[in-house]
XYZ file of N, CA and C in Angstrom:
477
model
N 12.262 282.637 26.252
C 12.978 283.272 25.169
C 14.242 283.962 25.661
N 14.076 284.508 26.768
C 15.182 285.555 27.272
C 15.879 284.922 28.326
N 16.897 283.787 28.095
C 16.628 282.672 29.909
C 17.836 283.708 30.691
N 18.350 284.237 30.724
C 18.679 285.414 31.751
C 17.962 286.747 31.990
N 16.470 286.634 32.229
C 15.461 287.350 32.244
C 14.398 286.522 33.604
N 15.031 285.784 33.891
C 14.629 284.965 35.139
C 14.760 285.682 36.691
N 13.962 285.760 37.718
C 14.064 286.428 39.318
C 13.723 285.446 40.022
N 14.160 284.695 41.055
C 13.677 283.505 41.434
C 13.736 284.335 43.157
N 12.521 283.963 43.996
C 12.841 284.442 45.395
C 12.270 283.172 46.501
N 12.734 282.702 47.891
C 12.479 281.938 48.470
C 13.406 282.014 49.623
N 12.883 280.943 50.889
C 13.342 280.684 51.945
C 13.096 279.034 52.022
N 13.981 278.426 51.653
C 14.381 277.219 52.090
C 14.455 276.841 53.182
N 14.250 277.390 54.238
C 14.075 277.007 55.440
C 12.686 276.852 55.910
N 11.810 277.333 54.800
C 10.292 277.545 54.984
C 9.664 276.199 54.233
N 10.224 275.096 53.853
C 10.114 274.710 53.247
C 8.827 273.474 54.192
N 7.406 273.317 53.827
C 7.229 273.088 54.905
C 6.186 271.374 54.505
N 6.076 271.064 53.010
C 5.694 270.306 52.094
C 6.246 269.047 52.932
N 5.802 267.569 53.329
C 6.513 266.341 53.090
C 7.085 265.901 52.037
N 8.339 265.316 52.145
C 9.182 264.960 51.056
C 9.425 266.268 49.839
N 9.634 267.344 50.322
C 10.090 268.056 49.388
C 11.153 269.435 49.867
N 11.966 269.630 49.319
C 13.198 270.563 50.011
C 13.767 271.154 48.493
N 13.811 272.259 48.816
C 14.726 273.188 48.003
C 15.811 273.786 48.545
N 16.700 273.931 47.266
C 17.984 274.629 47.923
C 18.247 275.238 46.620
N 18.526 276.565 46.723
C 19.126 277.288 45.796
C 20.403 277.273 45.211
N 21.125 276.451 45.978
C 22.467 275.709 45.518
C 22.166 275.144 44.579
N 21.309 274.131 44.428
C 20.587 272.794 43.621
C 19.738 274.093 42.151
N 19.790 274.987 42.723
C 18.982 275.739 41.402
C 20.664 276.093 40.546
N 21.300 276.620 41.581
C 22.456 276.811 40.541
C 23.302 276.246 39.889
N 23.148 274.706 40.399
C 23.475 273.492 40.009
C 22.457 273.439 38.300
N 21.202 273.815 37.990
C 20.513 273.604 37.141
C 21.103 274.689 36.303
N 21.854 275.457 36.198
C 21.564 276.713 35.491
C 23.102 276.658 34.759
N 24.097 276.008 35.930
C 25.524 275.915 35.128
C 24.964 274.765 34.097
N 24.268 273.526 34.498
C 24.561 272.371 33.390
C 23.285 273.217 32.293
N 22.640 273.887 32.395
C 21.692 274.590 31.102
C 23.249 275.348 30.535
N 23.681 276.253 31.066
C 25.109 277.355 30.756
C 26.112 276.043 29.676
N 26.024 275.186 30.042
C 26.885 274.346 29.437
C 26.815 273.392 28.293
N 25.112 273.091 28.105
C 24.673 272.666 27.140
C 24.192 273.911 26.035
N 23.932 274.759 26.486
C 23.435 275.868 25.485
C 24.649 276.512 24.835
N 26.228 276.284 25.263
C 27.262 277.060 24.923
C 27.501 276.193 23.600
N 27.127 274.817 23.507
C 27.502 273.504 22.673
C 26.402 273.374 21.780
N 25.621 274.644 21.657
C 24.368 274.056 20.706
C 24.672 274.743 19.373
N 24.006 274.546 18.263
C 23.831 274.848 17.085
C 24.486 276.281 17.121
N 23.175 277.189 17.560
C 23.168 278.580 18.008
C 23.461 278.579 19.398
N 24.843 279.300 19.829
C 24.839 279.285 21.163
C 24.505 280.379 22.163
N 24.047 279.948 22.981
C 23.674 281.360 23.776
C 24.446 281.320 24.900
N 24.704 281.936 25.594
C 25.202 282.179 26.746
C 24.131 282.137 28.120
N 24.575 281.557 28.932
C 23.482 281.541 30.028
C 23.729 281.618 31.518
N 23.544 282.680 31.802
C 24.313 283.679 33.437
C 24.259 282.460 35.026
N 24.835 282.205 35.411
C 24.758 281.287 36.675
C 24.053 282.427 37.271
N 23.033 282.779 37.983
C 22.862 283.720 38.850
C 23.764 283.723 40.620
N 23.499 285.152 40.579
C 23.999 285.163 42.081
C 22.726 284.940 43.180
N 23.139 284.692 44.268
C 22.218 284.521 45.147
C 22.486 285.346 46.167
N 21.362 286.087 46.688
C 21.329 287.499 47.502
C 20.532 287.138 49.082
N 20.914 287.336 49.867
C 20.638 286.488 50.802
C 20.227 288.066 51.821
N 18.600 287.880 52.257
C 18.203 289.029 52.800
C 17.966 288.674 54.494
N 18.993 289.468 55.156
C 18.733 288.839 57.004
C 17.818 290.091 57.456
N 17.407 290.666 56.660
C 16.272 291.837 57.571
C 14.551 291.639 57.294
N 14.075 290.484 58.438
C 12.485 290.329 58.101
C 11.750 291.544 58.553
N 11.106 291.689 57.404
C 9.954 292.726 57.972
C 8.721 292.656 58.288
N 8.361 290.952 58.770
C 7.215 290.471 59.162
C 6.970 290.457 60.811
N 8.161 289.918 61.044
C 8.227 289.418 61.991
C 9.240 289.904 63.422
N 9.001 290.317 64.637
C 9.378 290.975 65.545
C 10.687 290.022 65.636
N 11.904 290.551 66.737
C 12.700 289.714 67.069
C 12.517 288.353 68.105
N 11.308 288.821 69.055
C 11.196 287.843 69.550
C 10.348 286.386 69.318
N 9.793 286.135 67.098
C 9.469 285.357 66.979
C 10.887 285.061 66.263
N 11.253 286.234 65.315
C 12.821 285.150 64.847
C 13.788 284.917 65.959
N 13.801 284.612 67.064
C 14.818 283.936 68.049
C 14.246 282.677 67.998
N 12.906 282.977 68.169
C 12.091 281.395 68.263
C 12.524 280.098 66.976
N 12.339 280.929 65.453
C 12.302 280.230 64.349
C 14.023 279.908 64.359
N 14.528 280.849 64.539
C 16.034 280.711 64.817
C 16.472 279.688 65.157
N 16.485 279.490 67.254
C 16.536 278.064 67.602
C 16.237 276.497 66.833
N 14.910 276.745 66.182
C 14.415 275.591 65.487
C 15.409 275.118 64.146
N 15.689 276.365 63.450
C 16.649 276.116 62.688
C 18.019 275.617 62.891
N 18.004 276.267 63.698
C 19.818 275.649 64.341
C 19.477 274.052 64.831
N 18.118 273.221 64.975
C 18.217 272.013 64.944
C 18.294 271.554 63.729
N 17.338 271.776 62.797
C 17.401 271.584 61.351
C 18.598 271.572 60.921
N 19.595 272.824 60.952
C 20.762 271.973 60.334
C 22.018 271.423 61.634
N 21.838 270.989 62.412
C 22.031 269.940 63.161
C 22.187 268.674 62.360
N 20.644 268.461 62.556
C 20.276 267.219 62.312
C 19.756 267.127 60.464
N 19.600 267.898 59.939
C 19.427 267.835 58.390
C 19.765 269.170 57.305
N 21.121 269.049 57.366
C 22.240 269.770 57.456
C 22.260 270.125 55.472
N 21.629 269.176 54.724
C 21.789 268.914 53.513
C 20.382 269.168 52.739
N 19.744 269.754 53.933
C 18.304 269.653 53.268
C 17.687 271.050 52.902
N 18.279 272.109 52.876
C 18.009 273.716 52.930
C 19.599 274.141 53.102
N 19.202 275.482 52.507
C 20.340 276.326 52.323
C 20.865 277.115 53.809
N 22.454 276.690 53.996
C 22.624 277.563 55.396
C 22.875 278.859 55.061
N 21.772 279.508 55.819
C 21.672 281.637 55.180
C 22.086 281.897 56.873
N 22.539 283.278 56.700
C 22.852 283.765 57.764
C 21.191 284.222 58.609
N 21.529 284.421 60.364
C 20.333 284.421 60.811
C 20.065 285.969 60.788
N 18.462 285.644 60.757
C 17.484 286.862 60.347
C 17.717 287.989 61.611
N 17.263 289.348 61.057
C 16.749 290.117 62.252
C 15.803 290.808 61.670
N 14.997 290.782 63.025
C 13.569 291.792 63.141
C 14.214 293.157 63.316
N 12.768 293.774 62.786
C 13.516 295.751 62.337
C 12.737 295.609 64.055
N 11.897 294.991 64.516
C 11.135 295.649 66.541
C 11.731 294.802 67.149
N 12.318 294.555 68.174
C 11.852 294.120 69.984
C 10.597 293.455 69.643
N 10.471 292.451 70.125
C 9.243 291.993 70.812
C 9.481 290.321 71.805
N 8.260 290.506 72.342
C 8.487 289.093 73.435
C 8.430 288.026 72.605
N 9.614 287.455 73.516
C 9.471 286.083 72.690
C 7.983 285.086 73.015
N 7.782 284.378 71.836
C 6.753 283.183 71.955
C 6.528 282.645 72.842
N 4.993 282.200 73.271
C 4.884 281.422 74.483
C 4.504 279.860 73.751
N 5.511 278.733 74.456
C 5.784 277.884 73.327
C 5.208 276.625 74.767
N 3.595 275.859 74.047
C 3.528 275.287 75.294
C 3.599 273.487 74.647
N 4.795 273.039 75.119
C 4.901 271.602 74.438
C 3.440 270.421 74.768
N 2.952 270.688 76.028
C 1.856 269.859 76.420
C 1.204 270.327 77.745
N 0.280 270.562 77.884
C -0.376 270.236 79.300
C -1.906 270.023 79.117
N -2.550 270.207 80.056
C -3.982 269.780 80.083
C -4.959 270.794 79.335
N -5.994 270.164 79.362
C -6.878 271.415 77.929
C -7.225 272.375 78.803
N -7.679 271.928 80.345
C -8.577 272.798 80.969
C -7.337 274.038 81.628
N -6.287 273.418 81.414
C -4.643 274.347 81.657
C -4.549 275.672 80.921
N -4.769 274.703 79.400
C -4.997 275.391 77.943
C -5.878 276.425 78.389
N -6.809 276.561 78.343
C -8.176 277.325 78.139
C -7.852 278.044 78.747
N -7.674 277.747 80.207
C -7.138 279.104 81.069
C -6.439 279.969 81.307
N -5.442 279.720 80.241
C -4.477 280.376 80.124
C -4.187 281.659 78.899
N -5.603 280.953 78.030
C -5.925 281.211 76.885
C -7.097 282.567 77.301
N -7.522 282.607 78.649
C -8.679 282.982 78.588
C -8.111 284.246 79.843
N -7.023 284.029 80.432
C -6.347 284.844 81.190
C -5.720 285.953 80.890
N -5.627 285.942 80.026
C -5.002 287.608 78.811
C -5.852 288.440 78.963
N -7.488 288.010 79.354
C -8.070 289.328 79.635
C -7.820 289.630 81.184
N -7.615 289.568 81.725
C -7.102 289.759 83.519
C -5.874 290.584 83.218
N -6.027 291.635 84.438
C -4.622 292.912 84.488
C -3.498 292.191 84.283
N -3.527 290.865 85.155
C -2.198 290.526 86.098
C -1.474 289.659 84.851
N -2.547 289.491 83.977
C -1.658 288.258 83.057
C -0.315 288.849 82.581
N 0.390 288.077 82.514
C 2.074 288.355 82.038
C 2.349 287.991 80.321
N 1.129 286.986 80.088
C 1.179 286.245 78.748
C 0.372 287.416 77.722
N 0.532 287.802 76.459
C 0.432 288.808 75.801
C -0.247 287.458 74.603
N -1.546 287.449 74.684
C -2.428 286.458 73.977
C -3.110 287.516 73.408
N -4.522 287.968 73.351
C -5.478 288.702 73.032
C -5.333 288.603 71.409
N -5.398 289.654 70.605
C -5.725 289.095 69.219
C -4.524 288.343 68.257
N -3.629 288.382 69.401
C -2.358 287.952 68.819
C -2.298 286.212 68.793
N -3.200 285.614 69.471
C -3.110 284.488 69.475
C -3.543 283.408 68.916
N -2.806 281.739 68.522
C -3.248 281.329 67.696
C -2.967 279.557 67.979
N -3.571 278.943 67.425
C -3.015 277.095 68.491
C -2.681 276.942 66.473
N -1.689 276.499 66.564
C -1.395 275.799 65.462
C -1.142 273.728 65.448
N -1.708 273.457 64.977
C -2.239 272.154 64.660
C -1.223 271.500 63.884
N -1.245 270.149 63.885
C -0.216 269.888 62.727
C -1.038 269.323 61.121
N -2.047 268.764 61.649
C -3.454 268.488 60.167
C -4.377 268.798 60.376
N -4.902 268.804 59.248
C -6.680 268.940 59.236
C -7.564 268.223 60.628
N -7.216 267.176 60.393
C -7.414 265.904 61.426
C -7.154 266.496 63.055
N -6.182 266.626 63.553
C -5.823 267.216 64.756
C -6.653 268.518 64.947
N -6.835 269.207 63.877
C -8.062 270.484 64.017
C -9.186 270.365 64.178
N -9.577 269.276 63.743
C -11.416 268.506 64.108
C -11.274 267.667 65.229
N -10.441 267.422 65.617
C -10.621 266.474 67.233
C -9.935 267.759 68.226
N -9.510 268.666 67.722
C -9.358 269.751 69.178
C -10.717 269.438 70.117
N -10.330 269.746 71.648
C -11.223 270.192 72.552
C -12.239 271.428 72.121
N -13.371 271.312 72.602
C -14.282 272.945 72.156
C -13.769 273.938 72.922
N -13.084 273.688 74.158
C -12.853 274.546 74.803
C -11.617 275.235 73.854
N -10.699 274.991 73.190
C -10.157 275.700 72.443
C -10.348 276.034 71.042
N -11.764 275.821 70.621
C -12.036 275.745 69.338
C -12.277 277.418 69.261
N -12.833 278.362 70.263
C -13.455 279.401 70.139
C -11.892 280.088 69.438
N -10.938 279.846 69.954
C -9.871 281.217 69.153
C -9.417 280.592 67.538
N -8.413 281.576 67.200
C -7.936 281.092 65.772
C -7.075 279.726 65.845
N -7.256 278.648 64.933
C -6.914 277.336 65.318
C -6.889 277.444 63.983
N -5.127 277.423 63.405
C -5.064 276.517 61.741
C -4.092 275.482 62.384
N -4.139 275.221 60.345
C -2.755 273.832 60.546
C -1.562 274.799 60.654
N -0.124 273.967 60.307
C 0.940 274.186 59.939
C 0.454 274.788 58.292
N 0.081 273.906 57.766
C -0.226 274.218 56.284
C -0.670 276.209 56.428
N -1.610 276.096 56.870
C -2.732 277.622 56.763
C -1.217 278.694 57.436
N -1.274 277.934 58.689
C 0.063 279.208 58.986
C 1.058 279.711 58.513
N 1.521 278.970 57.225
C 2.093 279.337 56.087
C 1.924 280.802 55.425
């Protein structure tokens, strides 16, 4: 009833669905051609393009995971430049260590390394903070047991 009575909020960069991408450009793209058909109707109404407010202060997340998500993004629009909105990069309100980001090694590598956070000397900051993220369901039921004991989601759950 009220169509400038609308709040729309998101991160397009979070976008994490196959085959699906938003861009808030593409919303304001929807809202001029509504603005333009509703000015031409019977009864006309008027209908506000909104502005878009773009927030760089996360309050989830330390600085040393947005450096991490950061990097990744700066491939994203690299390489898919048209597929999400370019927002300026985030900052964390803390300091913190960056991610321990392990592309591959052996399970029994895994485990131990996983299991070394309780030892003085460890340097790696695991303990309840830690988590193996999976990419499906599927990849979560064929994990090793040896890493089944900690928190293990998908991409999906880590959402």
């Amino acid at each position: 009833r009220e169509p400038n009575g609308i709040f729309l909020t998101g991160d397009t960069a979070q976008s994490i669905m196959r085959g699906i991408s938003f861009r808030f450009r593409d919303l304001r793209s929807l809202f001029h051609y509504a603005s333009e058909n509703a000015s031409r109707a019977v009864h006309p109404i008027k209908i506000a393009i909104p502005r878009i407010h773009e927030l760089t202060i996360n309050f989830r997340s330390h600085s040393g995971v947005l450096q991490l998500a950061t990097s990744i993004i700066d491939l994203l629009k690299e390489y898919f430049q048209n597929s999400f909105d370019l927002l300026p990069e985030d900052h964390g309100m803390f300091p913190g260590p960056r991610p321990v980001f392990l592309q591959s090694c052996q399970v029994s590598d895994l485990a131990l390394l996983l299991q070394s956070n309780k030892r003085a000397s460890s340097t790696i900051e695991f303990g309840a903070h830690q988590v193996i993220i999976v990419q499906n369901d599927e990849a979560k039921r064929n994990l090793p047991e040896a890493l089944k004991a900690g928190v293990v989601l998908t991409v999906f759950e880590a959402k």
